[in-house]
Short mmCIF file of C-alpha atoms in Angstrom, two decimals:
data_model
loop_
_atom_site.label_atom_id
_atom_site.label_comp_id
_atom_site.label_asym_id
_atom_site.label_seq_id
_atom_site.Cartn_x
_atom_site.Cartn_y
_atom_site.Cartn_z
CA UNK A 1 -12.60 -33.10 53.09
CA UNK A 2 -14.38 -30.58 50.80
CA UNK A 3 -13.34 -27.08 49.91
CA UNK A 4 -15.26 -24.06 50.43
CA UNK A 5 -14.05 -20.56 49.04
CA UNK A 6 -15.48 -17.78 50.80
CA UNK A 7 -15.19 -14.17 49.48
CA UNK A 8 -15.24 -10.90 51.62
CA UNK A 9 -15.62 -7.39 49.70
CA UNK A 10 -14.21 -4.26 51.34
CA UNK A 11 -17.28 -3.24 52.90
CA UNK A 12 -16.96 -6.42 54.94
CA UNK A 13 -13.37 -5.71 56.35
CA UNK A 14 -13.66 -1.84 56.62
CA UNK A 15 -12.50 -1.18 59.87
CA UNK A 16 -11.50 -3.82 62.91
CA UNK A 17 -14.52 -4.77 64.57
CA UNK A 18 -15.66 -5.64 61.12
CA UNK A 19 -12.76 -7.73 60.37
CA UNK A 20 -12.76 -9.58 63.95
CA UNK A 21 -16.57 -10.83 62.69
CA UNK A 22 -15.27 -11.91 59.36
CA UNK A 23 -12.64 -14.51 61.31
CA UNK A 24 -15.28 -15.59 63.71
CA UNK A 25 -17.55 -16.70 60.70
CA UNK A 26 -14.44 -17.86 59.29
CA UNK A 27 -13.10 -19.66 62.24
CA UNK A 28 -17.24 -21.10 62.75
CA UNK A 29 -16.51 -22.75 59.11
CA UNK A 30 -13.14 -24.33 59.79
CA UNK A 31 -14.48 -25.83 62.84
CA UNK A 32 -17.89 -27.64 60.91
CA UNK A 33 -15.29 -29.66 59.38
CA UNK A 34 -14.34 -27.88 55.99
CA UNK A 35 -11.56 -26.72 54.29
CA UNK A 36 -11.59 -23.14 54.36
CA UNK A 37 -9.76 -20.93 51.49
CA UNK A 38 -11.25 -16.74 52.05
CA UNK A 39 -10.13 -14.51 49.66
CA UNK A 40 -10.05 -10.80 50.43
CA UNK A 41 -10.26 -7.46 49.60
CA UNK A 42 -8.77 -4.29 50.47
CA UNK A 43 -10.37 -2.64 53.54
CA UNK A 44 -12.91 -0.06 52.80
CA UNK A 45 -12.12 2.49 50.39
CA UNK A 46 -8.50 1.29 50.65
CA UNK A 47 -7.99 1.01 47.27
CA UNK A 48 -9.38 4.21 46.10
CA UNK A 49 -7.20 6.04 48.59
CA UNK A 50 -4.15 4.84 46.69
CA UNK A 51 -5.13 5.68 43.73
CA UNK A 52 -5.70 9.22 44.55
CA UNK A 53 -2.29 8.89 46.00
CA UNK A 54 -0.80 8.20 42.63
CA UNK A 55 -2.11 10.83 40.91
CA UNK A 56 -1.33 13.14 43.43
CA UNK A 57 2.31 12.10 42.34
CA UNK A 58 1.19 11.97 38.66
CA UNK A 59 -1.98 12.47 36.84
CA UNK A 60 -1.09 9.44 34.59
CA UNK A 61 0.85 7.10 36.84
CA UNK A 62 2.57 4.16 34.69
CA UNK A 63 0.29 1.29 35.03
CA UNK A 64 2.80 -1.34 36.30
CA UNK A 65 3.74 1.22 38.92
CA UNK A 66 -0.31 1.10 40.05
CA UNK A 67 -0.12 -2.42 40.08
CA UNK A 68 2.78 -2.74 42.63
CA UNK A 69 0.95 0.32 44.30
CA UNK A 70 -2.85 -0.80 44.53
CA UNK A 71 -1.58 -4.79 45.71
CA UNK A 72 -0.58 -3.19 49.27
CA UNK A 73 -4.03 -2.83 50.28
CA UNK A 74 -4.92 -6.29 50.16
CA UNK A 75 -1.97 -7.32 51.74
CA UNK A 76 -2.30 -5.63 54.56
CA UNK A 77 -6.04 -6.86 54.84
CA UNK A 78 -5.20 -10.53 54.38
CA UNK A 79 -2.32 -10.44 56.90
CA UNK A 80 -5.03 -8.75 59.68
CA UNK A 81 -7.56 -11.03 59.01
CA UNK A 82 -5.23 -14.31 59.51
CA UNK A 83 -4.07 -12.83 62.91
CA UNK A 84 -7.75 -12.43 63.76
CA UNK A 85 -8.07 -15.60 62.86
CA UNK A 86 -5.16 -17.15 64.63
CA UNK A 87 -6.31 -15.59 67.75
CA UNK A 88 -9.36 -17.31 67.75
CA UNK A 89 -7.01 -20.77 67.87
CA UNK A 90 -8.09 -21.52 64.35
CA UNK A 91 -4.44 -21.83 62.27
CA UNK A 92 -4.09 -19.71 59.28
CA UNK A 93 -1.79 -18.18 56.69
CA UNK A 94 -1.48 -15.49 54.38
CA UNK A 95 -1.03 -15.37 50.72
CA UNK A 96 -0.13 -12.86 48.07
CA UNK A 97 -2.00 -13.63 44.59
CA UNK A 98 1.28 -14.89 43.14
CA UNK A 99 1.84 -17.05 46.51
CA UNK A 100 -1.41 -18.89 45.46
CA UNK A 101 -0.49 -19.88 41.77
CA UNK A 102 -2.83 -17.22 40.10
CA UNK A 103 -1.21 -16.52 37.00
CA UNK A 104 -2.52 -13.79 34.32
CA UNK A 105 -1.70 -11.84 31.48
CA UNK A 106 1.20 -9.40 31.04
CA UNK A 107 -1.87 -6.15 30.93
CA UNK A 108 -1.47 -4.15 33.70
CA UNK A 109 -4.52 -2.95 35.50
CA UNK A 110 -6.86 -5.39 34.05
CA UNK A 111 -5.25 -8.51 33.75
CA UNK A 112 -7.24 -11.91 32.89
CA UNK A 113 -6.18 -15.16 34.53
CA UNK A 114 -4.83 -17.72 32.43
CA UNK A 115 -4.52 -20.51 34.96
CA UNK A 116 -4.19 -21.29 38.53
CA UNK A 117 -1.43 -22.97 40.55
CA UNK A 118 -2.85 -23.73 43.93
CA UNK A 119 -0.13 -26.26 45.32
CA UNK A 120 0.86 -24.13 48.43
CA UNK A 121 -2.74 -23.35 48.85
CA UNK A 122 -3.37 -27.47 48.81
CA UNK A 123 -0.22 -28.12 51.18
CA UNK A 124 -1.44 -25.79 53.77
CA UNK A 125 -5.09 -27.33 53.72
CA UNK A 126 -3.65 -30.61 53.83
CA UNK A 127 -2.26 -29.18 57.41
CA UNK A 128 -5.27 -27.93 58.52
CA UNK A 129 -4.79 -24.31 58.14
CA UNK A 130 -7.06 -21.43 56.55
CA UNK A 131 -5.60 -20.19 53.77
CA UNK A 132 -6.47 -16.29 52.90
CA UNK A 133 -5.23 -15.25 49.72
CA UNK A 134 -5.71 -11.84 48.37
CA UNK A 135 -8.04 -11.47 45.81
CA UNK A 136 -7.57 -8.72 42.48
CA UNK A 137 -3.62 -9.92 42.08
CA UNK A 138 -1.79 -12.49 40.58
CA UNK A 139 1.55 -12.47 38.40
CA UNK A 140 2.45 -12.68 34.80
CA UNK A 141 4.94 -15.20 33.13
CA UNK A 142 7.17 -12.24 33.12
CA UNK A 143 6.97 -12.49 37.18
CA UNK A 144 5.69 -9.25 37.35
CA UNK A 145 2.33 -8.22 39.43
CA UNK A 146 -1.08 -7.72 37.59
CA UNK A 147 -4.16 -6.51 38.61
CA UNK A 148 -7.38 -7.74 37.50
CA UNK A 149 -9.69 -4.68 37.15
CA UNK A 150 -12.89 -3.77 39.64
CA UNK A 151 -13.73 -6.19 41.18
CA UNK A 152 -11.65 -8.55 40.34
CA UNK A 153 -11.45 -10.32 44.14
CA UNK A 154 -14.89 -12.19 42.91
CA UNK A 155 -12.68 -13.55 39.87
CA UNK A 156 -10.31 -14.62 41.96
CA UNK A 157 -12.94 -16.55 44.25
CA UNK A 158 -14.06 -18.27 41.52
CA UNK A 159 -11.24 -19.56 39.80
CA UNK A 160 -9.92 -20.45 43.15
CA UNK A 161 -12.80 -22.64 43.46
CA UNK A 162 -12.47 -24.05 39.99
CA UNK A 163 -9.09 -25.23 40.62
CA UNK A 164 -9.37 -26.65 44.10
CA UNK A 165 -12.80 -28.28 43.12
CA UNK A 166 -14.93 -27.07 45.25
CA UNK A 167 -18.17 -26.89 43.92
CA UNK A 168 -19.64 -23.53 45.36
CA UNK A 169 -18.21 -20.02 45.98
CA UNK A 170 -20.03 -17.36 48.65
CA UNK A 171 -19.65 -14.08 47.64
CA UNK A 172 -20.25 -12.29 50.77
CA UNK A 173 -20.88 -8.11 50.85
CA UNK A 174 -22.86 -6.02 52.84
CA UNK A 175 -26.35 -7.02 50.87
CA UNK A 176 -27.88 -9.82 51.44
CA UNK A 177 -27.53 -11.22 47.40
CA UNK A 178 -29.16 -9.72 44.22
CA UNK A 179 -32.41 -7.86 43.93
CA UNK A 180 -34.70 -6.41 41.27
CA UNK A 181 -32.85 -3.07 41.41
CA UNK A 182 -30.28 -1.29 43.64
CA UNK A 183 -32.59 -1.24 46.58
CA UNK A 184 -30.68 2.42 47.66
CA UNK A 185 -32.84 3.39 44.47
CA UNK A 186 -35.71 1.56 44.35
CA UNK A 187 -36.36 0.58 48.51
CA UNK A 188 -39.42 -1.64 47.23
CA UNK A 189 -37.13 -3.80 44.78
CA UNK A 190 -37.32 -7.68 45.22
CA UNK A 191 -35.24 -9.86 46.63
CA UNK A 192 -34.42 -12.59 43.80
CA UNK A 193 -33.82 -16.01 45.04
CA UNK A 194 -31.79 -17.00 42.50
CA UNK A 195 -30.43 -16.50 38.91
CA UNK A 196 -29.09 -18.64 35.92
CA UNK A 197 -25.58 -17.73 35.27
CA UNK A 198 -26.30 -15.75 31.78
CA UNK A 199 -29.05 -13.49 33.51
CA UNK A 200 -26.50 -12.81 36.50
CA UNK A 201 -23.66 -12.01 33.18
CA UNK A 202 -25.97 -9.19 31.81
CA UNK A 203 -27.12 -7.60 35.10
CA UNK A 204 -23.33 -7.62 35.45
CA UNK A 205 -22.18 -6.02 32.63
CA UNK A 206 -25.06 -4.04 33.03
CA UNK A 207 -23.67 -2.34 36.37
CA UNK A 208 -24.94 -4.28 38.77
CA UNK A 209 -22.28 -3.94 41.48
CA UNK A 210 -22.94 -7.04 43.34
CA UNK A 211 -20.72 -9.85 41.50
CA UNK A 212 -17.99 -9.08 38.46
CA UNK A 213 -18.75 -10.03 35.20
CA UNK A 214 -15.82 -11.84 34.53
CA UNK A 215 -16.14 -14.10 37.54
CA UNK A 216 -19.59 -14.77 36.45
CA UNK A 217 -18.16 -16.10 32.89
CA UNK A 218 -15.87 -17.77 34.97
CA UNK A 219 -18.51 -19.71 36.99
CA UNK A 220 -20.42 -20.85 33.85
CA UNK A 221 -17.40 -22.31 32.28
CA UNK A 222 -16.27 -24.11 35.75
CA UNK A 223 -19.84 -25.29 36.63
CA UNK A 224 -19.22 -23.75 40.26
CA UNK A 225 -22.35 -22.25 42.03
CA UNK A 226 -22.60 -18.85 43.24
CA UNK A 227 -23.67 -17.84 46.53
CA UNK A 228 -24.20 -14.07 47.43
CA UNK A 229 -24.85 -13.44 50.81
CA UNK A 230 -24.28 -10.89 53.48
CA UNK A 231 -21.19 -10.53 55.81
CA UNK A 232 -23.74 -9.31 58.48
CA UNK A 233 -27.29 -10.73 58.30
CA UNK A 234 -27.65 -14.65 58.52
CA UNK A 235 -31.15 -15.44 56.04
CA UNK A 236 -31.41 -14.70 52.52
CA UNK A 237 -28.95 -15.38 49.32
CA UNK A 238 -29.19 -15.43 45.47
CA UNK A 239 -27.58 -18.56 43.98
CA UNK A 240 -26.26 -18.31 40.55
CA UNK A 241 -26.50 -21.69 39.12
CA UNK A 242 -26.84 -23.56 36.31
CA UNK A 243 -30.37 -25.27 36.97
CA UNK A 244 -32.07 -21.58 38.48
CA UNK A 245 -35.53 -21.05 36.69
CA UNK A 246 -34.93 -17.79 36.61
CA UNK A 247 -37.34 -14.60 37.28
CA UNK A 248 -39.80 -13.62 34.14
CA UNK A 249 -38.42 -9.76 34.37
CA UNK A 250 -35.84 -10.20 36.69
CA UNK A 251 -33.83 -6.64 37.05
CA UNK A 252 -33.55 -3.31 36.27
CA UNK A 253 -29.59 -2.40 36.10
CA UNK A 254 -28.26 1.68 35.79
CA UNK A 255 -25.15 2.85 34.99
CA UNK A 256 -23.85 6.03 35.57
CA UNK A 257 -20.14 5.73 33.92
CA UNK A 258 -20.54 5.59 30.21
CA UNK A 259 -19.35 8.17 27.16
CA UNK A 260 -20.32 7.96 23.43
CA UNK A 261 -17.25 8.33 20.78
CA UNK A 262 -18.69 9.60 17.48
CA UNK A 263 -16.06 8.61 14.71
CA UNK A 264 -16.58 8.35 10.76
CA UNK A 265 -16.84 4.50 9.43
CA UNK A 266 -14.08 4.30 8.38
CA UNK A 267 -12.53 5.13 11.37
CA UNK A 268 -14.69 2.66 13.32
CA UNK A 269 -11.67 -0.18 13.19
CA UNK A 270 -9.03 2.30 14.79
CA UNK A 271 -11.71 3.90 17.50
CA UNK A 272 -11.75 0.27 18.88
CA UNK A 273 -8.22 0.03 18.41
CA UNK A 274 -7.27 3.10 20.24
CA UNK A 275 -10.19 2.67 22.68
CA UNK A 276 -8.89 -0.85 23.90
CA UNK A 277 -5.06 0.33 23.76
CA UNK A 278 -6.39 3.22 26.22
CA UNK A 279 -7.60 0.89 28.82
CA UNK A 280 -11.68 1.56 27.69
CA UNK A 281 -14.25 -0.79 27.99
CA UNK A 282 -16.47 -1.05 24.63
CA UNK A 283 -19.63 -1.59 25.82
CA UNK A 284 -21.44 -1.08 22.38
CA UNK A 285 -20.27 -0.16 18.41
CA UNK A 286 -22.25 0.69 15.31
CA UNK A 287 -22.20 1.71 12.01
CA UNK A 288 -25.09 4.18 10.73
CA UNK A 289 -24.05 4.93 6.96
CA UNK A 290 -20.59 7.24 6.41
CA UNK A 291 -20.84 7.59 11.09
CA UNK A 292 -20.35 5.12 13.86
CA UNK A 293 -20.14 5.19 17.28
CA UNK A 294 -18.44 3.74 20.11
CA UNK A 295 -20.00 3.49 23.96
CA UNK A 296 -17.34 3.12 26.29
CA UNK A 297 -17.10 2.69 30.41
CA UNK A 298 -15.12 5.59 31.71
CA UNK A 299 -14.06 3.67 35.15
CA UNK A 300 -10.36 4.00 34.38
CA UNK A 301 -8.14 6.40 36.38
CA UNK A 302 -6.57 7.86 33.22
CA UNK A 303 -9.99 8.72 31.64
CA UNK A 304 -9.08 12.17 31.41
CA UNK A 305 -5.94 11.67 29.40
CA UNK A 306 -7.90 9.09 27.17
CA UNK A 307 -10.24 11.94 26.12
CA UNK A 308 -8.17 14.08 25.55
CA UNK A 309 -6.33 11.87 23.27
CA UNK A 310 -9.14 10.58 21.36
CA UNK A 311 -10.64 14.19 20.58
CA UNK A 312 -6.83 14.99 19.40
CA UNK A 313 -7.40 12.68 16.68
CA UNK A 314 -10.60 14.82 15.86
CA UNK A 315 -12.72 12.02 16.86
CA UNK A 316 -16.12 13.49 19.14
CA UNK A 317 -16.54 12.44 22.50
CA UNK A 318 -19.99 12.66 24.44
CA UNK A 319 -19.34 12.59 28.42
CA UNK A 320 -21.69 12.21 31.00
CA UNK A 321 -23.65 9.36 29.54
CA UNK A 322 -25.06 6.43 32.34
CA UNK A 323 -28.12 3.28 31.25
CA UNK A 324 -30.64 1.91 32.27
CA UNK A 325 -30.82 -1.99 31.42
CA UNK A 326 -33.45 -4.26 31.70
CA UNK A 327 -32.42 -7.76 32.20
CA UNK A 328 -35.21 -10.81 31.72
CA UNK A 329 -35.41 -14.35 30.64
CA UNK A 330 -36.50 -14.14 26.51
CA UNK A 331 -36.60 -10.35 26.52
CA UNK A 332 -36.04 -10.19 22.79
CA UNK A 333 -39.20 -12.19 22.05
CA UNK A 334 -41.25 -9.69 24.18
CA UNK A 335 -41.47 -6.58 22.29
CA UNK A 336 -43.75 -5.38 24.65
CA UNK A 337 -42.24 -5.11 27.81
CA UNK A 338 -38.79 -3.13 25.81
CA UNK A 339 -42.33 -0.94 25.06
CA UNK A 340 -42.86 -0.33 28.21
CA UNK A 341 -39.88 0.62 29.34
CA UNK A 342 -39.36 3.80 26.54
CA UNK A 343 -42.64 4.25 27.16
CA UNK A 344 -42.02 4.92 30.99
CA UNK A 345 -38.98 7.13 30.37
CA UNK A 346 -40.93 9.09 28.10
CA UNK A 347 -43.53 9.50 30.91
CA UNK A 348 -40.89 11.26 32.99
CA UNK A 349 -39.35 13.73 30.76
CA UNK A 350 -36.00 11.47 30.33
CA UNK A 351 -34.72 11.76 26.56
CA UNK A 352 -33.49 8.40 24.85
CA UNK A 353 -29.93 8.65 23.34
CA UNK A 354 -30.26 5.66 22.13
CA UNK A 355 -31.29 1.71 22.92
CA UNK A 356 -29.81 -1.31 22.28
CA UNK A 357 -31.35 -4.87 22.06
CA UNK A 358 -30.20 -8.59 23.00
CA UNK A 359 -31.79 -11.63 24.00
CA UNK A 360 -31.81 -11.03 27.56
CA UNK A 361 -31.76 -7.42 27.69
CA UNK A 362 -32.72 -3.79 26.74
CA UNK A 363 -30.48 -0.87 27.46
CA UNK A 364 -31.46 2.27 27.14
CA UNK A 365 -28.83 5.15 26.86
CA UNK A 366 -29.53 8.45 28.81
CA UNK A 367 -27.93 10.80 30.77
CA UNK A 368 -26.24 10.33 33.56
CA UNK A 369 -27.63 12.48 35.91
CA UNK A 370 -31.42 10.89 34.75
CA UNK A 371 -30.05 7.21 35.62
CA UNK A 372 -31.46 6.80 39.05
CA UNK A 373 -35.23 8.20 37.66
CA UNK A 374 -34.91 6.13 34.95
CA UNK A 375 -34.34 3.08 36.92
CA UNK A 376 -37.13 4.22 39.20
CA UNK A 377 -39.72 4.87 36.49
CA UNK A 378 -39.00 1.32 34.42
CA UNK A 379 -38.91 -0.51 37.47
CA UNK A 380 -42.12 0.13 38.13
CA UNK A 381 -43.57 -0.12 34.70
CA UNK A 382 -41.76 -3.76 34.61
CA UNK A 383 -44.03 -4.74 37.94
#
């Protein structure tokens, strides 16, 4: 029998009636004669909650500590949605991350998978059961819980997939797959079919909140096909896939999270050091003669404390940064459309801090209160 892996984002399991539709879709795909595995999020803001509890206990909480913490929200999820299920007289069971065999680094808070163990996962499809495992968890070597960073429930999916062999995983949310921009900022942006799996990385790492850019890389290397679809509307997807054509200009990504760390060259190699050992995300580095900067994501709960410890080493740090990213198929060879998109920022009073240029994308730096304008104005000079 084949294998489908089906993943539900918070949004989709908020509240209960929510939930209850979740395990009738669920139950609708056991019963077409497939083996189901879901994996599942905390409900609603769930997760966010917990981690304002922890640093209402402690501005820097220990990171193991927010591990063991932030893992109780998908527990209680998954253990809700199999008695929704079970209700429904569709058997199911419950797993924890480290139930299923998903074992990862010893870096709490943003752990990587190293490999997956799914034998109890196989032994209770081999009985007929749904198995719902909770997705952004898994367990070191040491035997000690990880987390695997935002959004690490699509990673999760995916290598899920990967090991069981399935050879697809749905990605469901509360959009109906991938579009041209966030349509909350641009309400004419288009709907995009589908995606090859290197545009989908970029618009990714770019911000794009609909799939993690991890489980993307994860995808490619696996082979396994991406399907992002909506919890609540039956229609329209974007499949991320190895054979997709791809769009000509396919997206228009902002990013509203960044900060710029200006450090002397020399002290380039311990910036990254100290940015990394701090829990930042480099998203760019460069050298400009005797200076160098560092562009980091600030979506870490201890950003404060990492500031304040890089600007005691006398290093300057520029807050409040966000991008705007255009992702398209060859965008390095077109000179003209990167153009066009300073050229429409320019238009709308929005000052460059600086730009950056790959293959498959242009990023723009900016502030971040001008992201969503930006997006706006080089959307439409991309049409």
């Amino acid at each position: 029998m084949s294998v489908v892996v089906q993943k539900f984002g918070g949004s989709s399991v908020a509240d209960v009636p929510k939930l209850e539709r979740v395990a009738e879709k669920v139950a609708a795909t056991r019963s077409s004669g497939v083996d189901v595995v879901v994996v599942i999020s905390a409900m609603g803001k769930t997760t966010d909650q917990l981690l304002a509890l922890a640093h209402e206990v402690d501005p820097n909480p220990p990171r193991r500590e927010l591990d063991m913490l932030l893992t109780t929200g998908e527990r209680v999820s998954m253990a809700l949605l199999s008695m929704a299920i079970q209700k429904r007289g569709c058997d199911a069971i419950s797993f924890t991350g480290s139930q299923s065999g998903i074992m990862t680094n010893d870096r709490h808070f943003d752990a990587r998978i190293i490999e997956v163990r799914p034998w109890r996962i196989e032994d209770e499809l081999a009985r007929g059961r749904v198995v719902i495992v909770a997705g952004y968890q898994g367990m070191s070597y040491r035997r000690e819980i990880t987390t695997l960073g935002r959004g690490g429930s699509d990673t999760t999916a995916i290598a899920l997939a990967a090991a069981l062999g399935a050879d697809r995983a749905e990605i469901y949310s509360d959009v109906d797959g991938v579009y041209s921009a966030d349509p909350r900022v641009v309400p004419d942006a288009k709907h995009l079919p589908e995606l090859t799996y290197e545009q989908m990385q970029e618009m990714a790492e770019a911000g794009a909140k609909v799939l993690n850019s991890t489980a993307v890389e994860f995808a490619k290397r696996a082979r396994i096909a991406i399907h992002a679809r909506s919890t609540f509307q039956d229609g329209r997807q974007t499949i991320v896939h190895e054979g997709a054509t791809g769009d000509a200009a396919a997206a228009v990504v902002g990013r509203k999270d960044l900060a710029r760390i200006r450090v002397s060259a020399s002290d380039l190699e311990d910036a990254l050091r100290t940015s990394g050992e701090l829990g930042l995300s480099v998203r760019e580095s460069a050298l400009d003669g005797s200076e160098a900067h560092l562009v980091v994501s600030v979506s870490t709960p201890d950003w404060a404390a990492a500031r304040a410890s890089l600007e005691a080493r006398g290093w300057t740090v520029e807050p409040d940064l966000g991008a705007v990213t255009v992702v398209a198929r060859e965008l390095g060879a077109h000179p003209t459309a990167m153009a066009a998109a300073m050229s429409a920022l320019a238009r709308v009073g929005i000052s460059l801090r600086g730009a950056q240029t790959a293959p498959l994308r242009w990023t723009g730096l900016v502030a971040a209160g001008d992201v969503d304008d930006a997006v706006r104005a080089v959307h439409a000079a991309m049409e």
